[in-house]
Short mmCIF file of C-alpha atoms and ligand atoms in Angstrom, two decimals:
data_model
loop_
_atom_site.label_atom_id
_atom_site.label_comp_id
_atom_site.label_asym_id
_atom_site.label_seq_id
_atom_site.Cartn_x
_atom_site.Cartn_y
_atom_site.Cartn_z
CA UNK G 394 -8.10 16.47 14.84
CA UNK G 395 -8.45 18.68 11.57
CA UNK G 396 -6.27 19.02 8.65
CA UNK G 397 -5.72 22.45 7.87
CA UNK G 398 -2.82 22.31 5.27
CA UNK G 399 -2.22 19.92 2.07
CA UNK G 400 0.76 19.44 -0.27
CA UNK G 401 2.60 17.09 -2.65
CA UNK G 402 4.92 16.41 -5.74
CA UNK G 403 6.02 14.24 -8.13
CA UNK G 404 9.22 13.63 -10.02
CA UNK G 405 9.38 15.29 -13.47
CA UNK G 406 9.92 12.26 -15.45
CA UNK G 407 7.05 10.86 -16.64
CA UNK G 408 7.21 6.72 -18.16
CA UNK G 409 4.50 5.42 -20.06
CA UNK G 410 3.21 1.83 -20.03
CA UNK G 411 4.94 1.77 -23.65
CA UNK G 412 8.12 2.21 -22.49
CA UNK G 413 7.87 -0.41 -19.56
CA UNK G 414 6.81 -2.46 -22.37
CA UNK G 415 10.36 -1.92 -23.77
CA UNK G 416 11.82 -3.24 -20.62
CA UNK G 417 9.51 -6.37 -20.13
CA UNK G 418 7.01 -8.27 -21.71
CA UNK G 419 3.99 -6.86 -21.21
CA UNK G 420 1.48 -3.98 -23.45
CA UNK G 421 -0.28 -0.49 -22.63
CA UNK G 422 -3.43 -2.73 -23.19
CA UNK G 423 -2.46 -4.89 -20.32
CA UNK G 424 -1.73 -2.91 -17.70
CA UNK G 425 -4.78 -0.60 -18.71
CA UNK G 426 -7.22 -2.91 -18.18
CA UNK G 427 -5.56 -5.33 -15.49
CA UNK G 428 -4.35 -2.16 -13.03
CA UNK G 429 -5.91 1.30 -14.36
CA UNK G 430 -2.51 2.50 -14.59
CA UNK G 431 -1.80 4.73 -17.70
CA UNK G 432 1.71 6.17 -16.70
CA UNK G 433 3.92 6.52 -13.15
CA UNK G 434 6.57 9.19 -12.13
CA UNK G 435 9.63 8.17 -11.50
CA UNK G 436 12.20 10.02 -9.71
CA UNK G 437 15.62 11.11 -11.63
CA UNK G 438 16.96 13.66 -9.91
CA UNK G 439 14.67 13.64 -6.78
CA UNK G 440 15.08 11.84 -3.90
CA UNK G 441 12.95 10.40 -0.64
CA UNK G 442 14.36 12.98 1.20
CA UNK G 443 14.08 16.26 -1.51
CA UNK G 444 10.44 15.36 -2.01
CA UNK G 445 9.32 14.56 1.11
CA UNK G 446 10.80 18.40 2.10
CA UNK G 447 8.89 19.66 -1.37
CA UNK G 448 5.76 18.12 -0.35
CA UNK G 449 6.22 19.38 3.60
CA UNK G 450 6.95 23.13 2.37
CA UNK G 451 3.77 22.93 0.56
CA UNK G 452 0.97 21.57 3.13
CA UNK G 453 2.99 24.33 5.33
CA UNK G 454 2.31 27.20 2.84
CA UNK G 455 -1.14 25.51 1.96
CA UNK G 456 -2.03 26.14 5.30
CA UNK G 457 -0.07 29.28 6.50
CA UNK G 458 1.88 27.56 9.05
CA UNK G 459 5.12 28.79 10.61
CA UNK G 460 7.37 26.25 10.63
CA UNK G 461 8.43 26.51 14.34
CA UNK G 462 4.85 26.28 15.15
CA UNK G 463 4.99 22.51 13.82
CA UNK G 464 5.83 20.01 17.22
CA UNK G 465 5.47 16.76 15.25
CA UNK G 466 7.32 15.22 12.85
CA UNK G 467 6.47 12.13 11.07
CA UNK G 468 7.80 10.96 7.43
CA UNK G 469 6.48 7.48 6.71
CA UNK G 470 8.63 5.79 3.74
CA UNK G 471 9.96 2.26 3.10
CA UNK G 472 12.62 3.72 0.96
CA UNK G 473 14.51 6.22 2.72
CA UNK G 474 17.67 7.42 1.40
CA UNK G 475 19.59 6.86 4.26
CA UNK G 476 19.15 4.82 7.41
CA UNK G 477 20.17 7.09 9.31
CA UNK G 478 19.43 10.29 10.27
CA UNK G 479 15.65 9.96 9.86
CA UNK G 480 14.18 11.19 6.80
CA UNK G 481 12.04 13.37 9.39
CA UNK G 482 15.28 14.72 10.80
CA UNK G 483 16.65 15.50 7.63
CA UNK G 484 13.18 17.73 6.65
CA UNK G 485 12.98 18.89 9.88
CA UNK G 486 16.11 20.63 9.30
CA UNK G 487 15.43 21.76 5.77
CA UNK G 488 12.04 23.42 6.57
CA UNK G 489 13.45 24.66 10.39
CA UNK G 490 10.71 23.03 12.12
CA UNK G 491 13.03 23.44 15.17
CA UNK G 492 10.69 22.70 17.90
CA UNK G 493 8.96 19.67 16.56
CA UNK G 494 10.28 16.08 17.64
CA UNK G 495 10.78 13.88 14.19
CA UNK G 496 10.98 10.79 13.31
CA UNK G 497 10.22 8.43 10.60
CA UNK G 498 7.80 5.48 10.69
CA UNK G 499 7.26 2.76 8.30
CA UNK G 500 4.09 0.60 7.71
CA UNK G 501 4.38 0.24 3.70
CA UNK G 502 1.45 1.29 1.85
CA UNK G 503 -0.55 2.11 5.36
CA UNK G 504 2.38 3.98 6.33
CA UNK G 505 0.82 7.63 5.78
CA UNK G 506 -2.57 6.64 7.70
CA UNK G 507 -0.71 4.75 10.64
CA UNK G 508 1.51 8.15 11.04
CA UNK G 509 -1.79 9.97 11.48
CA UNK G 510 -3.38 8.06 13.87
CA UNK G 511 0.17 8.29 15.61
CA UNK G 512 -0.52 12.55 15.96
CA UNK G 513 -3.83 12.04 17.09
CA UNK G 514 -2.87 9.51 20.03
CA UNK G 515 -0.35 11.92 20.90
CA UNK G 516 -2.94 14.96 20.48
CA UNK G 517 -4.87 13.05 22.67
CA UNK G 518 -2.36 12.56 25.36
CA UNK G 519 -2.22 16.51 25.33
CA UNK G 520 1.67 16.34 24.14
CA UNK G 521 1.56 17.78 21.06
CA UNK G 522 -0.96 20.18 19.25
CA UNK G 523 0.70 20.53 15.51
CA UNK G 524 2.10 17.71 13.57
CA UNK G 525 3.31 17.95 9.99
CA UNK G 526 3.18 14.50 8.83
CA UNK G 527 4.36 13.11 4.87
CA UNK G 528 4.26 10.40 3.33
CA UNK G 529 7.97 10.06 0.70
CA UNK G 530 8.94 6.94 -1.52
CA UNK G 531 11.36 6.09 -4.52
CA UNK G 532 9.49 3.07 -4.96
CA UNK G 533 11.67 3.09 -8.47
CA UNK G 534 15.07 2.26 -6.65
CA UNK G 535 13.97 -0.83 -5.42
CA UNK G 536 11.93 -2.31 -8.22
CA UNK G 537 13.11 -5.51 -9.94
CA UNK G 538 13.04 -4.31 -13.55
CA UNK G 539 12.80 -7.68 -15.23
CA UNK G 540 9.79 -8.98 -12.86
CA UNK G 541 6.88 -7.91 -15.35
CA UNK G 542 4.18 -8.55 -12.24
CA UNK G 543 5.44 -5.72 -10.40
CA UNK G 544 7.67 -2.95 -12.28
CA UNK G 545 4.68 -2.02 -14.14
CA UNK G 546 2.98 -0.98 -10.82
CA UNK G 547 4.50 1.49 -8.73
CA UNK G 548 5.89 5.25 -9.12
CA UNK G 549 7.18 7.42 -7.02
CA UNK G 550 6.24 10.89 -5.18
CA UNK G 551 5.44 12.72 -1.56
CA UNK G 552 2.41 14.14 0.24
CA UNK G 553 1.79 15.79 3.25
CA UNK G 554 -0.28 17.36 5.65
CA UNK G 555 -1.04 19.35 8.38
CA UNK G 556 -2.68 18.67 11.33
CA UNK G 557 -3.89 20.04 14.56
CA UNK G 558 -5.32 18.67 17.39
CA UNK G 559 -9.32 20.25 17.53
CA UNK G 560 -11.65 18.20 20.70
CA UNK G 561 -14.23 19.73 18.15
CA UNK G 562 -13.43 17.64 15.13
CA UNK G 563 -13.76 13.56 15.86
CA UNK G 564 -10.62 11.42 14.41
CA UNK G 565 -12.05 7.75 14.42
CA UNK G 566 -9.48 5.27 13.06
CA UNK G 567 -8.89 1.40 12.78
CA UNK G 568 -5.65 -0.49 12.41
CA UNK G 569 -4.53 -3.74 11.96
CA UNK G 570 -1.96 -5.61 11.28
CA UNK G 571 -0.97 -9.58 10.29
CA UNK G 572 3.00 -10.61 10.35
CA UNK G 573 2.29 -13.94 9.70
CA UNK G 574 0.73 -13.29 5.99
CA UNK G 575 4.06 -10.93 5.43
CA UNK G 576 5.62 -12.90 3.16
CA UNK G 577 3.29 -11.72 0.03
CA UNK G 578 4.92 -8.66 -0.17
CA UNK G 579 8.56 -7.91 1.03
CA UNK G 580 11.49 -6.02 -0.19
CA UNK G 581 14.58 -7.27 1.98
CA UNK G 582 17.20 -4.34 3.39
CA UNK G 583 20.57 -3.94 0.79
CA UNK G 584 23.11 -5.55 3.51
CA UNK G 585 26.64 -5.73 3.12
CA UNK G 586 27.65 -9.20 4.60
CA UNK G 587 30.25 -8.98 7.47
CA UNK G 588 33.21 -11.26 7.57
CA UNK G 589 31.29 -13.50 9.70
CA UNK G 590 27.67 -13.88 7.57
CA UNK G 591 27.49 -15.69 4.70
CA UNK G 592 25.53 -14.17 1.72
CA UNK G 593 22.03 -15.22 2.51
CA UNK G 594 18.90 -15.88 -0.03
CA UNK G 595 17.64 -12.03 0.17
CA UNK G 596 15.37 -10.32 -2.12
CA UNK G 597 16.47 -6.64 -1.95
CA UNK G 598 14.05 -5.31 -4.43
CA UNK G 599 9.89 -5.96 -4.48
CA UNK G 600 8.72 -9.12 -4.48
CA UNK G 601 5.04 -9.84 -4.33
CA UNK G 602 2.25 -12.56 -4.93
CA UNK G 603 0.18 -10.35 -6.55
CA UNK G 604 -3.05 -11.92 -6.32
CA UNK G 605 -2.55 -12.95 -2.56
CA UNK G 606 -2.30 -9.11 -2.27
CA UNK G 607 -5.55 -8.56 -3.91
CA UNK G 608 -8.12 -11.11 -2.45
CA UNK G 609 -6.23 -9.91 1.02
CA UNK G 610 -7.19 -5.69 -0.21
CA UNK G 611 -10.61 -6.61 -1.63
CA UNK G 612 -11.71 -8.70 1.78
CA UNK G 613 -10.13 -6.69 4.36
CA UNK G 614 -10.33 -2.80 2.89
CA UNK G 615 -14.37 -2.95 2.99
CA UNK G 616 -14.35 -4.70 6.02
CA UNK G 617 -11.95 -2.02 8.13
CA UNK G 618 -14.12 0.98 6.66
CA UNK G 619 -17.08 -0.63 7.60
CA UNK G 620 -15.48 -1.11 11.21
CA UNK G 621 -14.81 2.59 11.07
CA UNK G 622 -18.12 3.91 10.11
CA UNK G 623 -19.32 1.47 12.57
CA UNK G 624 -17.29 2.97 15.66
CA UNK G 625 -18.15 6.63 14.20
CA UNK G 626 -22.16 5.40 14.55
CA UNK G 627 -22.12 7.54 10.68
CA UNK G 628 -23.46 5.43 7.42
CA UNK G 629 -21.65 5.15 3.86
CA UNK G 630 -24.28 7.33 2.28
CA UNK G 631 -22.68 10.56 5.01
CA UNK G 632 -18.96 9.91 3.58
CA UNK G 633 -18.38 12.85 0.96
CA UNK G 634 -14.99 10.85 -0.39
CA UNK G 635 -13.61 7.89 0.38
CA UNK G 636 -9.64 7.95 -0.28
CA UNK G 637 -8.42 5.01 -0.25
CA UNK G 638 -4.38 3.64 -0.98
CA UNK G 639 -3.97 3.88 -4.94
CA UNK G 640 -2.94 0.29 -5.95
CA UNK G 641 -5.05 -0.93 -8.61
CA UNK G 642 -8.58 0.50 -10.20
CA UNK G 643 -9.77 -3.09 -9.59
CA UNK G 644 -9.22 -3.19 -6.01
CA UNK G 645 -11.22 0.20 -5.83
CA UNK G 646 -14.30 -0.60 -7.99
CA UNK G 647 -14.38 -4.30 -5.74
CA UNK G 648 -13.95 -1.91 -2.49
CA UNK G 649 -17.25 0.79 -4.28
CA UNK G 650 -19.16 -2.58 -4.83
CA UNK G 651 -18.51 -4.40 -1.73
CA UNK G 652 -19.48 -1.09 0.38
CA UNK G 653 -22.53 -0.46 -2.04
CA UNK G 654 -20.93 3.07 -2.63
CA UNK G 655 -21.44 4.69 -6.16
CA UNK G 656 -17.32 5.01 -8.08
CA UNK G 657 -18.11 8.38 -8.17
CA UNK G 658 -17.30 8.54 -4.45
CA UNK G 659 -13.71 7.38 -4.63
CA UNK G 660 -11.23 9.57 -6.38
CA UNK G 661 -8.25 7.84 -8.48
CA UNK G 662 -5.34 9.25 -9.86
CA UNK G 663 -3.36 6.32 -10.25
CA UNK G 664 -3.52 6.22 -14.03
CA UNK G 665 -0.71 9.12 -13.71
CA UNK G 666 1.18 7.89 -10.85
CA UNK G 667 0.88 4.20 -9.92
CA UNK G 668 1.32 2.79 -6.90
CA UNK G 669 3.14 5.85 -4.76
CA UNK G 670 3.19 3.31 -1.46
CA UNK G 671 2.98 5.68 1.66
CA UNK G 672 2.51 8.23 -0.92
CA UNK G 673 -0.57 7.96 -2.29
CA UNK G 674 -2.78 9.14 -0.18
CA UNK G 675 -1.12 12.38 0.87
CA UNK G 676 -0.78 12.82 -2.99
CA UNK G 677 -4.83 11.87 -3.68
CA UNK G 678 -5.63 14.40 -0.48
CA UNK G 679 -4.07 17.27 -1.74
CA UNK G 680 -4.80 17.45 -5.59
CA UNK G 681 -8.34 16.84 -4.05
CA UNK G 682 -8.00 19.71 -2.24
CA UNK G 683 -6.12 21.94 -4.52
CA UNK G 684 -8.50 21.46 -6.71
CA UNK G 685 -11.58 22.56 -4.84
CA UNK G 686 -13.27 19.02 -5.25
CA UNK G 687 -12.84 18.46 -1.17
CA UNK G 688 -13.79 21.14 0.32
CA UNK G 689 -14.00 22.44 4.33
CA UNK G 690 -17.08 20.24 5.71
CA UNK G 691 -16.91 17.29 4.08
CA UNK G 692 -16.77 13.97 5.51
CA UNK G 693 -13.88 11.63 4.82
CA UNK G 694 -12.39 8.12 5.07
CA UNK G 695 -8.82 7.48 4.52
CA UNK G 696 -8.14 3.61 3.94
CA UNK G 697 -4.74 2.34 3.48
CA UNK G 698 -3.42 -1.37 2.83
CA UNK G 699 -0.21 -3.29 1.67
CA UNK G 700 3.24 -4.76 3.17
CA UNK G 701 3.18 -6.12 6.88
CA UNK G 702 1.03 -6.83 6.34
CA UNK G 703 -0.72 -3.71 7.50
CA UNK G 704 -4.70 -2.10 7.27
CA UNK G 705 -6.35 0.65 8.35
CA UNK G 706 -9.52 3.27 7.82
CA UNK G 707 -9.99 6.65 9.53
CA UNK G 708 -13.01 8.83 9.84
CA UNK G 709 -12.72 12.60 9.80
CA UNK G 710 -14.25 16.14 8.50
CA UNK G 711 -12.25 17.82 6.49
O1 UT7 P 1135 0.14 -1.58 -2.20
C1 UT7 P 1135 -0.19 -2.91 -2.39
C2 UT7 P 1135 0.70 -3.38 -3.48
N1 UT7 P 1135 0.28 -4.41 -4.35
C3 UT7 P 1135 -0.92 -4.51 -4.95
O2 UT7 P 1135 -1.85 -3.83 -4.74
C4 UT7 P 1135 -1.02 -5.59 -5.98
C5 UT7 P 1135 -2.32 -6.33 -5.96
N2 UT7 P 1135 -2.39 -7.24 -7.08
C6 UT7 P 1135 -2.64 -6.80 -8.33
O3 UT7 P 1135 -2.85 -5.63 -8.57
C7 UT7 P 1135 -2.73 -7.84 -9.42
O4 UT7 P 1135 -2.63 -9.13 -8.86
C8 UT7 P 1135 -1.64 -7.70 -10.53
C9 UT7 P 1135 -1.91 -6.44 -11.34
C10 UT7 P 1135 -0.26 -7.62 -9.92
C11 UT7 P 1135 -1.69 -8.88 -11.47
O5 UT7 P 1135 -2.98 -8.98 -12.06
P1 UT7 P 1135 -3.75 -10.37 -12.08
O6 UT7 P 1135 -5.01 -10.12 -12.80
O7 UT7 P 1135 -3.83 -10.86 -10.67
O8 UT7 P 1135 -2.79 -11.26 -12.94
P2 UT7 P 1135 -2.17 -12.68 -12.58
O9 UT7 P 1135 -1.08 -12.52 -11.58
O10 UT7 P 1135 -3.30 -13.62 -12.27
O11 UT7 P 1135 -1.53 -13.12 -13.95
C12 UT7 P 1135 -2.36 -13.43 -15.08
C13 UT7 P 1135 -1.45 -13.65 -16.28
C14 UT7 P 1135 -0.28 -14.60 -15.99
O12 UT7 P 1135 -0.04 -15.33 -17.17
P3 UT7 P 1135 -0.56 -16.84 -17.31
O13 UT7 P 1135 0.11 -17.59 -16.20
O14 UT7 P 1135 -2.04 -16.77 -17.14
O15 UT7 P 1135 -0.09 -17.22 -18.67
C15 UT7 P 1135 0.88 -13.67 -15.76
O16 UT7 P 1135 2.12 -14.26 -16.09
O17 UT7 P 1135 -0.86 -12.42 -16.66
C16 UT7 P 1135 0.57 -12.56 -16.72
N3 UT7 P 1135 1.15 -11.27 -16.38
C17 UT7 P 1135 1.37 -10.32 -17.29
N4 UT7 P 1135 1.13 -10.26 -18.61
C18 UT7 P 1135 1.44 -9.13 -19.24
C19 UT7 P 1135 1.54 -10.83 -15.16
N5 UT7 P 1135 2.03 -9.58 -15.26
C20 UT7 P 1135 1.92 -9.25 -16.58
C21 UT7 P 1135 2.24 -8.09 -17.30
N6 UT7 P 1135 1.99 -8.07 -18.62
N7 UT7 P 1135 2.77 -7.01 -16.71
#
């Protein structure tokens, strides 16, 4: 499987650690040095939905792609903007990818890698050849604004890619996944009680033990990519980049150390856009590629981690 098209966007509105810090206890200096995280996105006037499209049209211009040509669909979000249609449906339509089948998947922050390694087991069946696959959130919509431990971390924004099925180019992935540590990080559905249901004890907007989520991303990160390399019989030192979720600076540097791999290796942009969830890597793939830093050749991982919860690595030339 190869990529051959990249694209993403952000909201316009940009909110600085300063101004969280008008919301909730906490300083720039804080979040600086306990997350990396400088400033985040957050979406106004966008939507899931209008981004994930924005983000689509551009992997499909990136690459040159007719739109018909695409016969995969896949938008991986925890916050759609409706539960039904699909938020795949609803781009489908918008970009008139008319013969692809779509529908949306969600595996939180792993969501964007799981949806890959959902095109290549279908590529590998021999069902489809194209897929156009995105990763959406509005993270901001259901954020607790007066929890301090996690407004300050997420933002919102889309990414996307193309891919293509290519016996030539080896996809190696790993997955994983552990319901019975979900608890640390959950974000209950908005539910309307029926006549019937008494209002329960739900937490509708993030709710996290942050540090539960951190020992579990600083063990089990290393150890998946590891697994990965492992399978693809290929060492650290042949991995151009290594792109992993964007959740905290810390978790990276601990994920560099652990794997012996110099910083230099991983690229970060969450000091602009925080946590984007299913997001973030799409969004990390593409301004890596827009800007000529990845180029056609190099080696890649992909590692994504959060909510389930859910973990993952893939292996891939670019
Ligand atoms: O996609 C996956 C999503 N989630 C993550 O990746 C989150 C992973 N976890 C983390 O990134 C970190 O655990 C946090 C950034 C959330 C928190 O950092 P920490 O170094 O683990 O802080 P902590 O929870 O141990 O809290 C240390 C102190 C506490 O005060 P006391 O009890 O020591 O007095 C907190 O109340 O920092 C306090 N604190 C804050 N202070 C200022 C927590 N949040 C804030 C804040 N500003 N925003």
């Amino acid at each position: 499987m190869k990529i051959i098209g990249t694209g993403s966007i952000l909201p316009k509105k940009i909110v600085t650690n300063d101004e969280i810090s008008e919301i909730v206890e906490t300083s720039d200096e804080w979040i600086r040095e306990r997350t990396g995280i400088l400033e985040r996105r957050i979406a106004v006037d966008e939507t899931t939905t209008s981004m994930a499209v924005e983000a689509g049209r551009k992997a499909l211009e990136n690459g040159r792609i007719a739109p018909e040509s695409i016969d995969l669909l896949i938008v991986s979000t925890f916050t759609p903007d409706r539960s039904m249609p699909n938020t795949a449906c609803a781009v489908q339509g918008e970009l008139g990818c008319r013969c692809a089948v779509a529908f949306e998947m969600n595996a939180a922050c792993s969501g964007f890698l799981f949806a890959l390694n959902t095109a290549f087991a279908y590529f590998s069946l021999g069902m489809y050849k194209r897929a156009l696959i995105i990763g959406a959130e509005t993270v901001s919509k259901t954020i607790d604004w007066t929890d301090r431990s996690s407004c300050i971390l997420f933002g919102d924004g889309a990414g996307a890619a193309v891919v293509e099925a290519d016996k030539e180019m080896p996809y190696i992935f790993v997955q994983h996944s552990d319901g019975e540590k979900g608890d640390v990080l959950t974000c209950d559905c908005h539910r309307e009680d029926n006549r019937w249901s008494l209002a329960g004890n739900r937490k509708e907007k993030v709710w996290m033990d942050g540090q539960e989520v951190f020992k579990f991303a600083v063990r089990k990160v290393p150890e998946c990519i590891e697994e990965v390399l492992t399978a693809a019989k290929i060492s650290s030192d042949e991995i151009d980049w290594f792109l992993l979720h964007q959740a905290n600076q810390r978790i990276i540097r601990s994920v560099a150390k652990r794997l012996c791999v110099d910083e230099k290796r991983f690229p970060v942009n969450l000091a602009h856009y925080g946590n984007t969830s299913a997001a973030s890597i799409p969004i990390l793939l593409d301004e890596w590629n827009q800007s000529g830093q990845l180029k056609r050749g190099n080696k890649i991982v992909l590692s994504g981690f959060g909510a389930g919860l859910t973990w993952g690595a893939a292996m891939m030339t670019f």
